[in-house]
Amino acid sequence: MVIGRDARLSGQMVSDLVCATLQALDSTSSTWLIDNTHGTKLRVPLEKAGGGIILTASHNPIHWNALKLLNEKGEFISAADGCPAPAHGGRRKF
């Protein structure tokens, strides 16, 4: 998993949260401290990663953050790709 983020002040905090969550799920991630959306999209296939997460809120106010999700080709995933119906009926024990 490739993770890129913009330079907004809260980006490091959100990046740390995303990386810790991925580690808890036993995912291997590579964090590129500051990289724009296009750079992160290009890095996913170059690293042969399973996907990517871009931490940004584009041109929204500085206190906003968003997660843009990428597939293994570095393309944005669709809602259908990102939210398949869970096999467990939506109920899962954590």
XYZ file of C-alpha atoms in Angstrom:
94
model
C 0.000 0.000 0.000
C 1.386 3.375 -1.000
C 0.372 6.352 1.109
C 0.845 9.925 -0.048
C -0.247 13.157 1.555
C -0.268 16.861 0.938
C 1.458 19.464 3.089
C -1.473 20.519 5.269
C -0.657 20.704 8.983
C -2.947 17.854 10.030
C -1.551 15.539 7.336
C 1.094 13.923 9.556
C -1.501 13.078 12.222
C -3.869 11.539 9.661
C -0.969 9.710 7.985
C 0.091 8.216 11.338
C -3.492 7.087 11.968
C -3.827 5.463 8.532
C -0.439 3.705 8.844
C -1.258 2.405 12.350
C -4.619 1.107 11.122
C -2.984 -0.678 8.179
C -0.350 -2.193 10.484
C -3.114 -3.444 12.792
C -4.625 -5.170 9.747
C -1.226 -6.727 8.906
C -0.816 -4.641 5.772
C 2.565 -3.514 4.539
C 2.610 0.173 3.674
C 5.090 2.632 2.272
C 4.682 6.211 3.366
C 5.869 9.001 1.128
C 5.840 11.984 3.435
C 4.805 14.736 1.042
C 3.608 13.854 -2.438
C 0.816 15.234 -4.562
C -2.103 13.249 -5.920
C -0.480 12.607 -9.293
C 2.814 11.527 -7.763
C 1.094 9.056 -5.485
C -1.005 7.684 -8.357
C 2.176 7.070 -10.367
C 4.017 5.467 -7.457
C 1.407 2.713 -6.872
C 2.172 0.714 -10.054
C 5.887 1.577 -9.850
C 6.042 -0.017 -6.390
C 3.822 -2.914 -7.561
C 1.562 -2.099 -4.614
C -1.900 -3.505 -4.097
C -3.320 0.014 -3.936
C -2.859 3.456 -2.503
C -4.331 6.054 -0.199
C -3.959 9.773 -0.811
C -4.518 12.007 2.225
C -5.726 15.350 0.967
C -8.751 17.565 0.726
C -7.771 19.130 -2.564
C -8.761 22.786 -2.587
C -10.947 22.692 0.530
C -10.101 24.637 3.711
C -6.941 23.673 5.612
C -8.800 21.937 8.460
C -10.336 19.364 6.078
C -8.812 15.998 5.168
C -10.049 13.222 2.919
C -8.914 9.781 1.826
C -8.706 9.152 -1.906
C -8.443 5.418 -2.583
C -6.515 3.879 -5.480
C -6.488 0.412 -7.019
C -3.325 -1.473 -7.988
C -3.103 0.506 -11.253
C -3.066 3.846 -9.410
C -6.612 4.656 -10.539
C -9.323 6.020 -8.267
C -11.650 3.226 -7.201
C -15.373 3.514 -7.757
C -17.992 3.264 -5.027
C -18.952 -0.164 -6.378
C -15.345 -1.374 -6.212
C -14.869 0.051 -2.736
C -18.064 -1.174 -1.108
C -18.917 -4.722 -2.124
C -21.690 -6.309 -0.068
C -20.093 -7.954 2.987
C -20.340 -11.746 3.069
C -20.979 -11.619 6.819
C -24.186 -9.615 6.453
C -22.672 -6.431 7.815
C -22.093 -7.926 11.265
C -18.515 -8.577 12.224
C -16.856 -9.227 15.567
C -13.851 -7.075 16.371
